[in-house]
Amino acid sequence: QVQLVESGGGAVQAGGSLTLSCAASGRTFSGYSAAWFRQAPGKEREFVSGISRSGGTTSYTDSVKGRFTISRDNAKNTVYLQMNSLKPEDTAVYYCAASSAIFAPPRGPYENWGQGTQVTVSS
């Protein structure tokens, strides 16, 4: 088990940028793949981006490709999500998740979840 704490959310105007961080504690974080999910009001939670244990493989949902970048620093036990060119439709609570799988599976399972951080993008 790892404990995950997200930070970096906030309110920005369309076209702006934010960087989310997910700090892990507990077991060795390099033993987990990680992902970012988001949930907008009235919608189901969706996979945004994932990164393998080593950081060598990443994946993105189509709507964020070219705008978001996921990365990790295993020495700091932290995963990041750099979000550029933000759009109002990116507004959601963003969750960090960790899986024992080598590659972050878009459909899970994820055994560990953070509490979420709110991102609000105004037009």
CSV table of C-alpha atoms in Angstrom, one decimal:
chain,number,residue,atom,x,y,z
A,1,GLN,CA,0.0,0.0,0.0
A,2,VAL,CA,1.1,3.5,-0.7
A,3,GLN,CA,-0.5,6.7,0.5
A,4,LEU,CA,-1.0,9.4,-2.2
A,5,VAL,CA,-1.5,13.1,-1.7
A,6,GLU,CA,-2.3,15.4,-4.6
A,7,SER,CA,-1.5,19.1,-4.8
A,8,GLY,CA,-1.3,21.9,-7.3
A,9,GLY,CA,-4.9,22.3,-8.3
A,10,GLY,CA,-6.6,25.7,-8.6
A,11,ALA,CA,-8.5,28.1,-10.8
A,12,VAL,CA,-7.1,29.3,-14.1
A,13,GLN,CA,-8.4,30.9,-17.3
A,14,ALA,CA,-8.6,29.0,-20.5
A,15,GLY,CA,-5.3,28.7,-22.2
A,16,GLY,CA,-3.5,28.7,-18.9
A,17,SER,CA,-1.3,26.1,-17.2
A,18,LEU,CA,-1.2,24.1,-14.0
A,19,THR,CA,1.1,21.4,-12.7
A,20,LEU,CA,-0.3,18.7,-10.4
A,21,SER,CA,1.8,16.8,-8.1
A,22,CYS,CA,1.2,13.5,-6.4
A,23,ALA,CA,3.4,12.6,-3.4
A,24,ALA,CA,3.6,9.0,-2.4
A,25,SER,CA,4.6,7.5,0.9
A,26,GLY,CA,4.6,4.0,2.3
A,27,ARG,CA,6.0,1.2,0.1
A,28,THR,CA,8.6,1.8,-2.6
A,29,PHE,CA,6.9,3.9,-5.2
A,30,SER,CA,9.0,2.7,-8.0
A,31,GLY,CA,7.2,-0.6,-7.6
A,32,TYR,CA,3.9,1.0,-8.8
A,33,SER,CA,2.7,2.4,-12.1
A,34,ALA,CA,0.7,5.6,-11.7
A,35,ALA,CA,-2.1,7.4,-13.3
A,36,TRP,CA,-4.2,10.5,-13.2
A,37,PHE,CA,-8.0,10.3,-13.4
A,38,ARG,CA,-10.5,13.1,-13.3
A,39,GLN,CA,-14.2,13.4,-12.5
A,40,ALA,CA,-16.3,16.3,-13.6
A,41,PRO,CA,-19.7,17.1,-12.0
A,42,GLY,CA,-22.3,14.7,-13.1
A,43,LYS,CA,-19.9,12.6,-15.1
A,44,GLU,CA,-18.1,9.3,-14.5
A,45,ARG,CA,-14.4,9.3,-13.5
A,46,GLU,CA,-12.2,9.0,-16.5
A,47,PHE,CA,-8.6,8.0,-17.2
A,48,VAL,CA,-6.4,11.0,-18.2
A,49,SER,CA,-2.9,9.7,-18.3
A,50,GLY,CA,-0.7,6.9,-17.0
A,51,ILE,CA,3.0,6.2,-16.5
A,52,SER,CA,4.9,2.9,-16.1
A,53,ARG,CA,6.9,2.0,-13.1
A,54,SER,CA,10.1,3.2,-14.7
A,55,GLY,CA,8.6,6.2,-16.4
A,56,GLY,CA,9.6,4.9,-19.8
A,57,THR,CA,6.0,4.4,-21.0
A,58,THR,CA,3.2,6.9,-20.9
A,59,SER,CA,-0.3,7.0,-22.2
A,60,TYR,CA,-3.0,9.7,-22.6
A,61,THR,CA,-6.6,10.0,-23.3
A,62,ASP,CA,-7.2,11.5,-26.7
A,63,SER,CA,-8.7,14.8,-25.4
A,64,VAL,CA,-5.4,15.8,-23.6
A,65,LYS,CA,-2.8,14.5,-26.0
A,66,GLY,CA,-0.4,17.3,-26.9
A,67,ARG,CA,-1.5,19.4,-24.0
A,68,PHE,CA,-0.8,17.3,-20.9
A,69,THR,CA,2.5,15.6,-19.9
A,70,ILE,CA,2.9,13.0,-17.2
A,71,SER,CA,6.2,12.4,-15.5
A,72,ARG,CA,7.6,10.9,-12.4
A,73,ASP,CA,10.6,11.2,-10.1
A,74,ASN,CA,11.0,8.0,-8.2
A,75,ALA,CA,13.8,9.5,-6.1
A,76,LYS,CA,11.2,12.0,-4.8
A,77,ASN,CA,8.3,9.5,-4.8
A,78,THR,CA,6.3,11.9,-6.9
A,79,VAL,CA,4.2,11.9,-10.1
A,80,TYR,CA,3.4,15.1,-12.0
A,81,LEU,CA,0.9,16.1,-14.5
A,82,GLN,CA,1.8,19.2,-16.5
A,83,MET,CA,-1.3,20.7,-18.0
A,84,ASN,CA,-1.0,23.3,-20.7
A,85,SER,CA,-3.6,25.0,-22.9
A,86,LEU,CA,-6.3,24.3,-20.4
A,87,LYS,CA,-9.9,24.3,-21.6
A,88,PRO,CA,-13.1,24.7,-19.6
A,89,GLU,CA,-13.9,21.1,-20.3
A,90,ASP,CA,-10.8,20.1,-18.3
A,91,THR,CA,-12.6,21.3,-15.1
A,92,ALA,CA,-12.8,18.4,-12.7
A,93,VAL,CA,-11.5,16.9,-9.6
A,94,TYR,CA,-8.2,15.2,-10.5
A,95,TYR,CA,-7.1,12.0,-8.7
A,96,CYS,CA,-3.8,10.3,-8.5
A,97,ALA,CA,-3.8,6.5,-8.4
A,98,ALA,CA,-1.2,3.8,-8.1
A,99,SER,CA,-1.3,0.2,-9.4
A,100,SER,CA,1.0,-2.8,-8.9
A,101,ALA,CA,0.9,-3.4,-12.6
A,102,ILE,CA,4.0,-2.6,-14.6
A,103,PHE,CA,2.2,-0.4,-17.0
A,104,ALA,CA,-0.6,1.9,-15.9
A,105,PRO,CA,-3.8,0.2,-17.1
A,106,PRO,CA,-6.5,2.7,-18.2
A,107,ARG,CA,-9.2,0.5,-16.9
A,108,GLY,CA,-7.5,-0.4,-13.6
A,109,PRO,CA,-7.3,-1.9,-11.2
A,110,TYR,CA,-5.8,0.7,-9.0
A,111,GLU,CA,-5.3,-0.2,-5.4
A,112,ASN,CA,-4.3,3.2,-4.1
A,113,TRP,CA,-6.0,6.5,-4.6
A,114,GLY,CA,-5.4,10.1,-3.4
A,115,GLN,CA,-8.1,12.4,-2.1
A,116,GLY,CA,-8.3,14.5,-5.3
A,117,THR,CA,-7.5,18.1,-6.2
A,118,GLN,CA,-9.9,20.5,-7.9
A,119,VAL,CA,-9.0,22.1,-11.2
A,120,THR,CA,-11.3,24.8,-12.5
A,121,VAL,CA,-10.8,26.4,-15.9
A,122,SER,CA,-12.9,29.5,-16.8
A,123,SER,CA,-13.6,30.8,-20.3
